[in-house]
Coordinates of C-alpha atoms in Angstrom, one line a residue:
Chain A
M62 CA 93.3 92.3 146.3
T63 CA 96.7 93.8 145.3
R64 CA 97.5 94.2 141.7
N65 CA 100.9 94.9 140.1
I66 CA 99.9 97.4 137.7
F67 CA 101.2 100.7 136.3
P68 CA 99.3 103.7 137.4
T69 CA 97.3 105.6 134.8
T70 CA 98.7 109.1 134.3
P71 CA 96.1 112.1 133.9
Q72 CA 96.4 114.0 130.8
E73 CA 94.7 117.3 129.4
F74 CA 91.2 117.1 128.4
G75 CA 90.4 114.1 130.9
R76 CA 92.5 111.7 128.9
R77 CA 94.6 109.1 130.7
L78 CA 97.8 107.1 129.7
L79 CA 98.6 103.6 130.8
A80 CA 102.1 102.7 129.9
D81 CA 101.9 105.7 127.3
E82 CA 99.0 104.3 125.7
P83 CA 95.5 106.3 126.0
V84 CA 92.7 104.4 127.9
I85 CA 89.0 105.1 127.5
F86 CA 85.9 103.5 129.0
H87 CA 83.6 101.5 126.7
C88 CA 80.9 98.8 127.4
N89 CA 80.2 95.3 126.1
H90 CA 77.6 96.5 123.8
Y91 CA 80.0 98.9 121.9
N92 CA 82.7 96.2 121.9
Y93 CA 80.0 93.8 120.3
W94 CA 78.6 96.0 117.8
L95 CA 81.9 97.2 116.6
Q96 CA 83.3 93.8 116.4
K97 CA 80.2 92.5 114.7
T98 CA 80.4 95.4 112.0
L99 CA 83.9 94.5 111.2
L100 CA 83.4 90.8 110.8
M101 CA 80.7 91.4 108.4
V102 CA 83.6 91.2 105.9
E103 CA 85.1 88.3 104.9
D104 CA 88.3 87.6 103.0
M105 CA 90.0 91.0 104.0
G106 CA 91.9 89.6 107.1
I107 CA 89.7 91.3 109.7
E108 CA 90.0 88.4 112.1
D109 CA 93.7 88.7 112.0
L110 CA 93.4 92.5 112.2
L111 CA 91.5 92.2 115.6
V112 CA 94.1 89.9 117.1
D113 CA 97.1 92.1 115.8
A114 CA 95.6 95.3 116.9
A115 CA 95.4 93.8 120.5
A116 CA 98.9 92.3 120.3
V117 CA 100.6 95.8 120.6
Q118 CA 98.7 96.7 123.5
G119 CA 99.8 93.6 125.5
Y120 CA 103.4 94.1 124.2
V121 CA 103.6 97.8 125.5
I122 CA 102.6 96.6 129.0
T123 CA 105.3 93.9 129.1
Q124 CA 107.9 96.3 127.6
A125 CA 107.2 99.1 130.0
D126 CA 109.5 98.0 132.8
P127 CA 112.6 96.2 131.3
D128 CA 114.1 95.8 134.8
K129 CA 111.5 93.2 135.7
S130 CA 111.8 89.5 135.1
P131 CA 109.6 87.8 132.4
Q132 CA 107.3 86.4 135.1
E133 CA 106.9 89.8 136.8
R134 CA 106.2 91.3 133.6
L135 CA 103.6 88.6 132.9
Q136 CA 102.1 89.2 136.2
T137 CA 101.6 92.9 135.3
A138 CA 100.0 92.1 132.0
A139 CA 97.5 89.7 133.8
D140 CA 96.9 92.1 136.5
T141 CA 96.4 95.1 134.1
F142 CA 94.0 92.7 132.0
A143 CA 92.0 92.2 135.3
Q144 CA 92.1 95.7 136.5
N145 CA 90.8 97.2 133.1
G146 CA 87.9 94.7 133.1
F147 CA 89.1 92.3 130.3
G148 CA 89.0 89.4 132.6
R149 CA 91.7 87.1 134.1
I150 CA 94.7 85.4 132.5
D151 CA 96.8 82.6 133.9
F152 CA 100.2 82.7 132.1
A153 CA 101.9 79.8 134.3
G154 CA 102.0 77.6 131.0
V155 CA 104.4 79.8 128.8
N156 CA 107.8 80.3 128.3
D157 CA 109.8 81.9 125.5
Q158 CA 108.8 79.1 123.2
G159 CA 105.0 79.5 123.7
G160 CA 102.8 77.2 125.5
T161 CA 99.2 77.3 126.8
V162 CA 97.5 80.4 128.5
T163 CA 94.0 80.1 130.0
T164 CA 91.6 83.0 130.6
P165 CA 89.2 81.9 133.6
N166 CA 87.2 85.0 132.8
S167 CA 86.9 86.9 129.7
H168 CA 85.0 90.2 128.9
Y169 CA 85.1 89.3 125.1
G170 CA 84.4 85.6 125.7
Q171 CA 81.6 86.0 128.2
C172 CA 80.1 89.5 128.3
L173 CA 79.3 90.2 124.5
S174 CA 76.5 87.6 124.7
A175 CA 74.3 90.3 126.5
A176 CA 74.4 92.3 123.5
C177 CA 74.0 89.3 120.9
N178 CA 70.6 88.1 119.5
G179 CA 71.5 84.5 119.3
D180 CA 74.7 82.3 119.3
F181 CA 78.1 83.3 117.8
A182 CA 79.3 82.2 114.6
V183 CA 82.9 82.7 115.7
A184 CA 84.9 82.7 119.0
Q185 CA 84.8 86.5 120.0
N186 CA 88.0 86.6 122.0
F187 CA 90.1 88.1 119.4
F188 CA 91.4 90.8 121.8
D189 CA 92.4 88.3 124.4
R190 CA 94.3 86.2 121.9
G191 CA 96.4 89.1 120.6
Y192 CA 96.8 90.8 124.0
I193 CA 98.3 87.6 125.3
A194 CA 100.5 86.8 122.2
G195 CA 101.8 90.4 122.4
A196 CA 102.4 90.4 126.3
V197 CA 104.4 87.0 126.1
A198 CA 106.6 88.5 123.3
G199 CA 107.2 91.5 125.4
A200 CA 107.8 89.8 128.5
F201 CA 110.8 87.7 127.0
D202 CA 112.0 90.8 124.9
L203 CA 111.3 89.2 121.6
P204 CA 110.0 91.3 118.7
L205 CA 106.2 91.9 118.5
G206 CA 104.8 89.3 116.3
S207 CA 107.0 86.5 117.6
F208 CA 104.1 84.2 118.5
A209 CA 101.3 82.7 116.5
I210 CA 98.0 81.3 118.0
E211 CA 98.0 77.5 117.3
T212 CA 94.8 76.7 118.8
H213 CA 92.1 78.5 121.2
T214 CA 88.9 77.8 122.6
C215 CA 86.5 80.5 124.0
F216 CA 83.5 80.9 126.3
S217 CA 81.5 82.4 123.3
L218 CA 81.4 79.1 121.7
K219 CA 80.4 77.3 124.8
A220 CA 83.7 76.1 125.7
E221 CA 84.2 75.0 129.3
Q222 CA 87.6 76.5 129.6
A223 CA 89.2 79.4 127.5
R224 CA 92.6 78.2 126.3
I225 CA 95.0 79.9 124.0
Q226 CA 98.0 77.9 122.7
L227 CA 101.0 80.1 121.4
V228 CA 103.8 78.7 119.2
R229 CA 106.9 80.6 118.5
K230 CA 107.4 81.8 115.1
T231 CA 110.6 81.0 113.2
S232 CA 110.3 84.8 111.8
P233 CA 108.3 87.4 113.5
A234 CA 105.3 89.0 111.7
E235 CA 105.5 92.7 111.2
L236 CA 102.6 94.1 113.1
F237 CA 101.2 97.6 113.7
P238 CA 103.5 99.8 115.8
A239 CA 102.2 101.5 119.0
A240 CA 100.5 104.7 118.2
G241 CA 101.1 106.2 121.7
A242 CA 99.3 109.3 123.0
G243 CA 98.4 110.5 119.6
F244 CA 98.1 114.3 118.4
G245 CA 95.9 117.2 119.3
T246 CA 95.7 120.7 118.5
R247 CA 96.3 121.9 122.1
V248 CA 93.5 124.4 121.7
S249 CA 92.1 125.4 125.0
C250 CA 88.9 124.1 125.9
P251 CA 85.8 126.4 127.1
P252 CA 84.1 125.8 130.4
V253 CA 80.5 124.6 130.4
T254 CA 78.3 127.6 129.0
G255 CA 74.7 128.1 128.2
D256 CA 71.5 127.9 129.8
T257 CA 72.0 125.1 132.3
T258 CA 72.3 124.4 136.1
I259 CA 74.7 121.4 135.7
D260 CA 77.7 121.9 137.8
E261 CA 80.3 119.7 136.0
G262 CA 83.0 120.0 138.8
A263 CA 80.6 118.7 141.3
I264 CA 79.7 115.8 139.0
H265 CA 83.3 114.8 138.6
Q266 CA 84.0 115.2 142.2
A267 CA 81.4 112.5 142.9
L268 CA 82.4 110.2 140.3
A269 CA 86.0 110.2 141.6
G270 CA 84.7 108.5 144.5
L271 CA 83.4 105.4 142.3
D272 CA 85.5 102.4 141.8
F273 CA 86.0 101.6 138.0
S274 CA 88.6 98.9 138.4
G275 CA 87.7 95.3 137.5
N276 CA 86.5 93.0 140.4
E277 CA 87.9 89.6 141.4
E278 CA 86.7 88.2 138.0
G279 CA 88.5 91.1 136.3
L280 CA 85.1 92.3 135.2
I281 CA 83.5 95.8 135.5
P282 CA 79.9 95.8 136.0
R283 CA 78.5 99.2 136.2
F284 CA 75.4 101.1 135.2
G285 CA 73.8 97.9 133.9
V286 CA 76.6 97.1 131.4
M287 CA 80.0 95.6 131.6
L288 CA 82.7 98.2 131.1
T289 CA 86.1 97.9 130.0
D290 CA 88.9 100.6 130.5
H291 CA 90.1 99.8 127.0
F292 CA 93.0 100.9 124.7
A293 CA 91.8 103.8 122.7
N294 CA 94.2 102.8 120.0
Y295 CA 92.8 99.3 119.7
Y296 CA 89.5 100.9 118.7
N297 CA 91.2 103.2 116.4
R298 CA 93.4 100.7 114.7
I299 CA 90.5 98.3 114.0
S300 CA 88.0 101.0 113.1
F301 CA 90.3 103.0 110.7
E302 CA 92.1 99.9 109.2
F303 CA 88.6 98.7 108.3
V304 CA 87.9 101.9 106.7
Q305 CA 90.9 101.8 104.8
R306 CA 90.2 98.3 103.6
M307 CA 86.6 99.2 102.7
K308 CA 87.9 101.9 100.4
Q309 CA 88.3 99.3 97.4
T310 CA 84.7 97.8 97.9
G311 CA 82.3 100.5 96.8
L312 CA 80.9 100.1 100.1
L313 CA 83.0 102.8 102.2
D314 CA 80.0 105.1 102.8
Y315 CA 77.8 102.3 104.1
A316 CA 80.6 100.8 106.2
E317 CA 81.0 104.3 107.9
E318 CA 77.3 104.2 108.7
L319 CA 77.8 101.0 110.6
L320 CA 80.6 102.5 112.6
I321 CA 78.4 105.3 113.5
E322 CA 75.6 102.8 114.4
A323 CA 77.9 101.2 116.7
G324 CA 78.3 104.4 118.5
H325 CA 74.6 104.8 118.4
R326 CA 74.4 101.4 120.0
C327 CA 77.1 102.5 122.6
A328 CA 75.0 105.6 123.7
F329 CA 71.7 103.6 124.2
N330 CA 73.3 101.1 126.5
T331 CA 76.3 102.9 128.4
F332 CA 74.6 106.4 128.4
G333 CA 71.2 105.0 128.9
G334 CA 72.6 102.8 131.7
I335 CA 74.1 105.7 133.3
M336 CA 71.0 107.9 133.0
T337 CA 68.9 105.3 134.7
S338 CA 71.3 104.3 137.5
P339 CA 71.0 105.3 141.3
E340 CA 74.3 107.2 140.8
W341 CA 72.7 109.4 138.2
D342 CA 69.7 109.8 140.4
A343 CA 71.9 110.7 143.5
V344 CA 74.6 113.1 141.7
V345 CA 73.2 114.5 138.4
L346 CA 69.4 114.5 138.5
P347 CA 69.0 117.0 141.5
Q348 CA 70.8 119.5 139.2
C349 CA 68.6 118.9 136.3
Q350 CA 65.6 121.5 135.9
K351 CA 64.8 120.8 132.2
R352 CA 65.3 118.2 129.6
E353 CA 68.2 120.1 128.1
D354 CA 70.2 119.7 131.4
W355 CA 70.2 115.8 130.8
I356 CA 72.4 116.6 127.7
Y357 CA 74.6 118.7 129.7
G358 CA 74.9 116.2 132.5
I359 CA 75.5 113.2 130.6
C360 CA 78.3 115.1 128.8
S361 CA 79.9 116.0 132.1
V362 CA 79.9 112.3 132.9
I363 CA 81.2 111.4 129.3
N364 CA 84.1 113.8 130.0
V365 CA 85.6 111.3 132.6
L366 CA 85.5 108.5 130.2
G367 CA 88.7 109.6 128.4
W368 CA 87.1 110.4 125.3
G369 CA 88.1 114.1 125.1
V370 CA 85.9 116.9 126.3
W371 CA 82.3 117.0 125.1
R372 CA 81.0 120.8 125.3
V373 CA 77.4 121.4 124.3
H374 CA 77.4 124.5 122.1
E375 CA 73.8 124.7 121.3
V376 CA 70.6 122.3 122.5
S377 CA 67.0 122.5 122.1
P378 CA 64.5 119.6 121.8
E379 CA 65.0 119.7 118.1
H380 CA 68.8 120.3 117.6
L381 CA 72.2 119.8 119.2
V382 CA 75.6 121.3 118.4
L383 CA 78.4 119.4 120.2
R384 CA 81.9 120.7 120.1
I385 CA 84.5 117.8 121.2
Y386 CA 87.9 119.2 122.3
D387 CA 90.8 116.5 121.8
D388 CA 88.6 113.5 120.9
Y389 CA 90.2 110.2 120.8
E390 CA 89.5 109.3 117.6
S391 CA 91.1 112.1 115.8
R392 CA 94.2 111.9 118.0
G393 CA 94.6 108.1 117.1
Y394 CA 94.0 108.7 113.4
V395 CA 96.5 111.4 113.0
A396 CA 99.1 109.2 114.8
M397 CA 98.3 106.3 112.7
Y398 CA 97.6 107.6 109.2
G399 CA 98.4 111.5 109.2
R400 CA 95.8 114.1 108.4
A401 CA 92.5 112.7 107.5
T402 CA 90.4 113.6 104.2
R403 CA 87.3 112.4 105.7
N404 CA 85.4 112.9 108.9
I405 CA 86.3 110.0 111.0
C406 CA 84.6 110.6 114.4
Y407 CA 82.4 107.7 114.0
L408 CA 81.9 106.9 117.8
A409 CA 81.2 110.5 118.5
M410 CA 78.7 110.9 115.6
G411 CA 76.7 108.0 116.8
G412 CA 77.0 108.7 120.4
A413 CA 75.8 112.4 120.0
A414 CA 72.8 111.1 118.0
G415 CA 72.1 108.5 120.6
L416 CA 72.0 111.2 123.4
M417 CA 69.3 113.1 121.7
N418 CA 67.4 110.0 120.8
L419 CA 67.5 109.0 124.6
V420 CA 66.7 112.3 125.9
F421 CA 64.0 113.7 123.7
S422 CA 62.7 110.7 121.7
G423 CA 63.0 107.9 124.1
N424 CA 62.0 109.8 127.3
I425 CA 64.9 108.3 129.3
H426 CA 63.8 110.2 132.4
E427 CA 60.8 107.7 132.5
K428 CA 63.5 104.8 133.0
P429 CA 62.5 102.6 130.0
T430 CA 64.0 99.2 129.7
L431 CA 66.9 99.6 127.6
D432 CA 66.1 96.5 125.5
E433 CA 66.2 95.7 121.6
A434 CA 62.5 96.6 121.5
F435 CA 63.0 100.1 122.8
Y436 CA 66.1 100.5 120.6
E437 CA 63.9 99.5 117.5
R438 CA 61.2 101.7 118.4
I439 CA 63.2 104.7 118.7
F440 CA 65.5 104.0 115.8
N441 CA 62.5 103.1 113.5
S442 CA 60.6 106.4 114.3
D443 CA 60.1 108.8 111.6
H444 CA 61.8 111.5 113.9
V445 CA 64.9 109.8 114.8
F446 CA 67.9 112.1 115.4
S447 CA 71.0 111.7 113.3
S448 CA 74.3 113.1 113.1
E449 CA 76.4 115.1 110.6
Q450 CA 80.0 116.1 111.4
T451 CA 80.9 119.5 110.5
K452 CA 84.3 119.9 111.7
C453 CA 87.0 117.2 112.5
M454 CA 90.3 117.7 114.5
A455 CA 91.8 114.9 112.3
R456 CA 91.3 117.0 109.3
G457 CA 92.9 120.0 110.9
D458 CA 90.1 121.7 112.6
Q459 CA 90.8 123.1 116.1
Y460 CA 88.0 120.7 117.6
S461 CA 85.6 118.4 116.1
E462 CA 81.9 119.5 115.9
I463 CA 78.7 117.4 115.3
H464 CA 75.2 118.5 114.5
V465 CA 72.4 116.5 115.4
R466 CA 68.9 116.9 114.0
K467 CA 65.6 115.1 113.6
S468 CA 65.3 113.3 110.4
Chain B
M172 CA 56.8 88.7 95.5
K173 CA 58.9 90.5 98.0
T174 CA 60.7 93.7 97.8
L175 CA 63.8 95.0 99.5
D176 CA 61.6 97.2 101.9
D177 CA 59.7 94.1 102.8
I178 CA 62.9 92.2 103.8
F179 CA 64.6 95.3 105.4
P180 CA 62.1 97.4 106.9
G181 CA 62.7 100.8 108.7
N182 CA 66.2 102.3 109.7
T183 CA 67.1 99.0 111.6
G184 CA 66.2 97.2 108.4
R185 CA 68.5 99.8 106.4
M186 CA 71.3 98.9 108.9
K187 CA 70.9 95.0 108.2
R188 CA 70.8 95.7 104.4
I189 CA 74.1 97.4 104.7
R190 CA 75.4 94.3 106.7
V191 CA 74.2 92.0 104.0
A192 CA 75.7 94.2 101.3
L193 CA 79.2 94.0 103.1
R194 CA 78.9 90.3 103.6
L195 CA 77.8 89.7 100.0
K196 CA 80.2 92.5 98.7
M197 CA 77.2 93.6 96.7
P198 CA 77.3 97.6 96.6
D199 CA 74.5 97.5 94.0
L200 CA 72.1 96.3 96.8
M201 CA 72.2 99.7 98.3
K202 CA 71.4 101.4 94.9
M203 CA 68.3 99.2 94.3
E204 CA 64.8 100.4 94.4
G205 CA 63.2 99.4 97.7
T206 CA 59.8 98.9 96.4
K207 CA 60.7 96.8 93.3
P208 CA 59.6 93.1 93.4
L209 CA 62.7 91.0 93.7
D210 CA 63.3 87.9 91.6
K211 CA 63.1 84.7 93.7
A212 CA 66.7 83.8 93.5
L213 CA 68.0 87.3 94.8
A214 CA 65.3 87.1 97.7
G215 CA 66.5 83.9 98.7
K216 CA 70.1 84.8 98.5
L217 CA 69.5 87.9 100.7
E218 CA 67.5 85.8 103.3
K219 CA 70.1 83.3 103.5
A220 CA 72.7 86.3 104.1
I221 CA 70.4 87.6 106.8
L222 CA 70.5 84.3 108.7
E223 CA 74.3 84.4 108.6
I224 CA 74.6 88.1 109.8
E225 CA 72.1 87.7 112.5
R226 CA 74.5 85.0 114.2
G227 CA 76.6 86.9 116.6

């Protein structure tokens, strides 16, 4: 299987760029809970936001090599979609006036159901629609926002085929610009320190041998979840724009709690899946002598996801202090909105609490089944861990810092 | 008569309560006393909203 894709370019702090946009790994559970959270709010243009934020990501892919023909650029967009775990796209039915695109496989259309308790109320493939509309515009060197979605069907609503019909707009919509690599502080990151037997270099060397590219269906089943090698700025744009819009509602603090919970869900499923996987047993477990080493070990794995570098500053069965160097949320926030006035590392806050809950409350070393009953048992306990962000790179601190304690 | 704590028990219930507050654009829901009996109309409205938000 040969795909016509741009190589991802390694950056400092474990970050990676694809066509100058940062990419990071996230799973179907996070994708589901984040999208579900945003869709709670009606009448605030959230559905359009989910589509529009994806459009720029498709656009940058088909604009990245202007010497290629429109058909070659669309093939690159389809191959990138498959390589990064979003599914498969057939662009054969489009031209510069629009047309019909099919997605024979779709992460958002087919894989979010594993995280969903019941049927979907709305089609879940917002990302697919936006990516496709943006990719077609870019392939024909039209302005971003040149296409509208006329009709669509989606596997999430039990359609037999997923079809997206594009029509050319008479005047292009003004959409979000690409945010690019974002901005960090360029502070140097310390090595792993503290009382641990974890060898991060050895873990990274072992993980480098694993294949994290999309299979023939364009999906990435790994660690018991479906991964996507996603555009960081897609998450950033939809999360932060949601926050901007919630400022007028009197519910901003609560909406932020839900964004943090999406990160907590992510930790339970992705980190939990990793810590119960054969790969963990083969690579990390032999280095773990005590429960705290599990925290150091999973942070070493997290550091290959493209999220920045997570460093354990202090850890005990009651408390974790985590310092994150060059976190993707801060980088994206500053690029999109300038310096933040609030802490904005929602994924990191939820993820850090999730780690402690898995290791010290959920006894992940006993390999529990990672289902809703397990989640509710841990999250409803009187001693659930929760996070407080004490430093934030987006607010001007050199790194982001999160304290996790039992409530 | 039901209370908010009956309808939204525990931490997962709190998350559900926030979702309902967002859906109904009802910030006051987060400030209401959890143990106070709810009038029937409000309880019905909340339970209907829960059904909506529990769909994917």
